[in-house]
């Protein structure tokens, strides 16, 4: 991963990620539990790759797709991407 910081607040990023996950699921954003593991929703490795690519496209950072599974909840992923260890 690169050393470019994601210039978004954790809440803004969590909102955006929830929308992306909801779109992958075909569900409205309000039904996505941000604390639940994305695997509980049935997201597979293809969805993880898609989400990582969407993050890269939106924020211009390189994201290893493994990050999606290392931080499997929306809130966990948002915290990682906005924390001191951010890509």
Coordinates of N, CA and C in Angstrom, one line a residue:
X1 N 0.8 -1.2 0.0 CA 0.0 0.0 0.0 C 0.9 1.2 0.0
X2 N 0.3 2.3 -0.5 CA 1.1 3.6 -0.6 C 0.9 4.3 0.7
X3 N 1.7 5.4 0.9 CA 1.6 6.2 2.1 C 0.7 7.4 2.0
X4 N -0.3 7.3 1.1 CA -1.2 8.4 0.9 C -2.3 8.2 1.9
X5 N -2.6 9.3 2.7 CA -3.7 9.2 3.7 C -5.1 9.5 3.1
X6 N -6.0 8.8 3.6 CA -7.4 9.0 3.1 C -7.9 10.2 3.9
X7 N -8.3 11.3 3.1 CA -8.6 12.5 3.7 C -10.1 12.6 3.9
X8 N -10.6 11.8 4.7 CA -12.1 11.7 5.1 C -12.2 11.4 6.6
X9 N -13.2 11.8 7.2 CA -13.4 11.5 8.6 C -13.9 10.0 8.6
X10 N -13.7 9.4 9.7 CA -14.1 8.0 9.8 C -15.6 7.8 9.5
X11 N -16.4 8.7 10.0 CA -17.9 8.6 9.8 C -18.2 8.8 8.3
X12 N -17.6 9.7 7.6 CA -17.9 9.9 6.2 C -17.5 8.7 5.4
X13 N -16.3 8.1 5.8 CA -15.9 6.9 5.1 C -16.8 5.7 5.4
X14 N -17.2 5.6 6.6 CA -18.1 4.5 7.0 C -19.4 4.7 6.2
X15 N -19.9 5.9 6.1 CA -21.2 6.1 5.3 C -21.0 5.7 3.8
X16 N -19.8 6.1 3.3 CA -19.6 5.7 1.9 C -19.4 4.2 1.7
X17 N -18.6 3.6 2.6 CA -18.5 2.1 2.6 C -19.8 1.4 2.7
X18 N -20.7 1.9 3.6 CA -22.0 1.3 3.8 C -22.8 1.3 2.5
X19 N -22.7 2.4 1.8 CA -23.4 2.5 0.5 C -22.8 1.6 -0.5
X20 N -21.5 1.4 -0.5 CA -20.8 0.5 -1.5 C -21.2 -1.0 -1.2
X21 N -21.2 -1.3 0.1 CA -21.6 -2.7 0.5 C -23.0 -2.9 0.2
X22 N -23.9 -2.0 0.5 CA -25.3 -2.1 0.2 C -25.5 -2.3 -1.3
X23 N -24.8 -1.6 -2.1 CA -24.9 -1.7 -3.6 C -24.5 -3.1 -4.0
X24 N -23.4 -3.6 -3.4 CA -22.9 -5.0 -3.7 C -24.0 -6.0 -3.4
X25 N -24.7 -5.7 -2.3 CA -25.8 -6.7 -1.8 C -27.1 -6.4 -2.5
X26 N -27.3 -5.3 -3.1 CA -28.6 -5.0 -3.7 C -29.6 -4.5 -2.6
X27 N -29.1 -4.1 -1.5 CA -29.9 -3.6 -0.4 C -29.8 -2.1 -0.1
X28 N -30.8 -1.5 0.5 CA -30.6 -0.1 0.8 C -29.6 0.1 2.0
X29 N -28.9 1.2 2.0 CA -27.8 1.4 3.0 C -28.3 1.2 4.4
X30 N -29.5 1.6 4.7 CA -30.0 1.5 6.1 C -30.0 0.1 6.7
X31 N -30.0 -0.9 5.8 CA -30.1 -2.3 6.3 C -28.7 -2.9 6.6
X32 N -27.6 -2.2 6.3 CA -26.3 -2.7 6.5 C -25.8 -2.4 8.0
X33 N -25.5 -3.5 8.7 CA -25.0 -3.3 10.1 C -23.5 -3.1 10.0
X34 N -23.1 -1.9 10.3 CA -21.7 -1.5 10.1 C -20.7 -2.2 11.0
X35 N -21.2 -2.8 12.1 CA -20.4 -3.5 13.0 C -20.3 -5.0 12.7
X36 N -21.1 -5.5 11.8 CA -21.1 -6.9 11.5 C -20.1 -7.2 10.5
X37 N -19.6 -8.4 10.5 CA -18.6 -8.9 9.5 C -19.3 -8.9 8.1
X38 N -18.6 -8.4 7.2 CA -19.1 -8.4 5.8 C -19.3 -9.8 5.3
X39 N -18.6 -10.8 5.8 CA -18.8 -12.2 5.5 C -20.2 -12.7 5.9
X40 N -20.7 -12.1 7.0 CA -22.1 -12.5 7.4 C -23.1 -12.1 6.4
X41 N -22.8 -11.2 5.5 CA -23.7 -10.8 4.5 C -23.6 -11.6 3.2
X42 N -22.6 -12.5 3.2 CA -22.4 -13.4 2.1 C -21.4 -12.8 1.1
X43 N -20.7 -11.7 1.4 CA -19.8 -11.2 0.5 C -18.6 -12.1 0.3
X44 N -18.3 -12.3 -1.0 CA -17.2 -13.3 -1.3 C -15.9 -12.5 -1.7
X45 N -14.9 -13.3 -2.1 CA -13.6 -12.7 -2.5 C -13.8 -11.7 -3.7
X46 N -14.7 -12.0 -4.6 CA -14.9 -11.1 -5.7 C -15.5 -9.8 -5.2
X47 N -16.4 -9.8 -4.3 CA -16.9 -8.6 -3.7 C -15.8 -7.8 -3.0
X48 N -14.9 -8.6 -2.3 CA -13.8 -7.9 -1.6 C -12.9 -7.2 -2.6
X49 N -12.6 -7.8 -3.7 CA -11.8 -7.2 -4.8 C -12.5 -6.0 -5.3
X50 N -13.8 -6.1 -5.5 CA -14.6 -5.0 -6.0 C -14.6 -3.8 -5.1
X51 N -14.8 -4.1 -3.8 CA -14.7 -3.0 -2.8 C -13.4 -2.4 -2.7
X52 N -12.3 -3.2 -2.7 CA -10.9 -2.6 -2.7 C -10.7 -1.7 -3.9
X53 N -11.2 -2.2 -5.1 CA -11.0 -1.3 -6.3 C -11.8 -0.1 -6.2
X54 N -13.0 -0.1 -5.6 CA -13.8 1.1 -5.4 C -13.2 2.1 -4.5
X55 N -12.5 1.6 -3.5 CA -11.8 2.5 -2.6 C -10.6 3.1 -3.3
X56 N -9.9 2.3 -4.1 CA -8.8 2.9 -4.9 C -9.3 4.0 -5.9
X57 N -10.4 3.7 -6.6 CA -10.9 4.6 -7.5 C -11.4 5.9 -6.9
X58 N -12.1 5.8 -5.7 CA -12.7 6.9 -5.1 C -11.6 7.8 -4.4
X59 N -10.6 7.2 -3.8 CA -9.7 7.9 -2.9 C -8.3 8.0 -3.5
X60 N -8.0 7.3 -4.6 CA -6.7 7.4 -5.2 C -5.6 6.8 -4.4
X61 N -5.9 5.8 -3.7 CA -4.9 5.1 -2.9 C -4.9 3.6 -3.3
X62 N -3.8 2.9 -3.1 CA -3.7 1.5 -3.4 C -4.1 0.7 -2.2
X63 N -5.0 -0.1 -2.3 CA -5.5 -0.9 -1.2 C -5.4 -2.4 -1.5
X64 N -4.6 -3.1 -0.7 CA -4.5 -4.6 -0.9 C -5.9 -5.2 -0.6
X65 N -6.5 -6.0 -1.4 CA -7.8 -6.6 -1.2 C -7.9 -7.3 0.2
X66 N -6.7 -7.8 0.6 CA -6.7 -8.5 1.9 C -7.2 -7.7 3.1
X67 N -7.0 -6.3 2.9 CA -7.4 -5.4 4.0 C -8.9 -5.5 4.3
X68 N -9.7 -5.8 3.2 CA -11.1 -5.9 3.4 C -11.4 -7.1 4.4
X69 N -10.7 -8.1 4.3 CA -10.9 -9.3 5.1 C -10.2 -9.2 6.5
X70 N -9.1 -8.4 6.5 CA -8.4 -8.2 7.7 C -9.1 -7.3 8.7
X71 N -10.0 -6.4 8.1 CA -10.8 -5.5 8.8 C -12.2 -5.7 8.3
X72 N -12.9 -6.8 8.7 CA -14.1 -7.2 7.9 C -15.4 -6.5 8.2
X73 N -15.5 -5.6 9.2 CA -16.7 -4.8 9.3 C -16.5 -3.4 8.7
X74 N -17.6 -2.8 8.3 CA -17.5 -1.5 7.7 C -16.8 -0.5 8.6
X75 N -17.2 -0.5 9.9 CA -16.6 0.4 10.9 C -15.1 0.1 11.1
X76 N -14.8 -1.2 11.1 CA -13.4 -1.6 11.3 C -12.5 -1.2 10.1
X77 N -13.1 -1.4 8.9 CA -12.3 -1.0 7.7 C -12.2 0.6 7.6
X78 N -13.2 1.3 8.0 CA -13.2 2.8 8.0 C -12.1 3.2 9.1
X79 N -12.1 2.6 10.2 CA -11.1 2.9 11.2 C -9.7 2.7 10.7
X80 N -9.5 1.6 10.1 CA -8.2 1.3 9.5 C -7.8 2.3 8.5
X81 N -8.7 2.6 7.6 CA -8.3 3.5 6.5 C -8.2 5.0 6.9
X82 N -8.7 5.3 8.1 CA -8.5 6.7 8.6 C -7.5 6.8 9.8
X83 N -7.0 5.7 10.2 CA -6.1 5.6 11.3 C -4.6 5.9 11.0
X84 N -3.8 5.8 11.9 CA -2.4 6.1 11.7 C -1.7 5.1 10.8
X85 N -2.2 3.9 10.7 CA -1.7 2.9 9.8 C -2.3 2.9 8.4
X86 N -3.0 4.0 8.1 CA -3.7 4.1 6.8 C -2.8 4.0 5.6
X87 N -3.3 3.5 4.5 CA -2.4 3.4 3.3 C -2.0 4.8 2.8

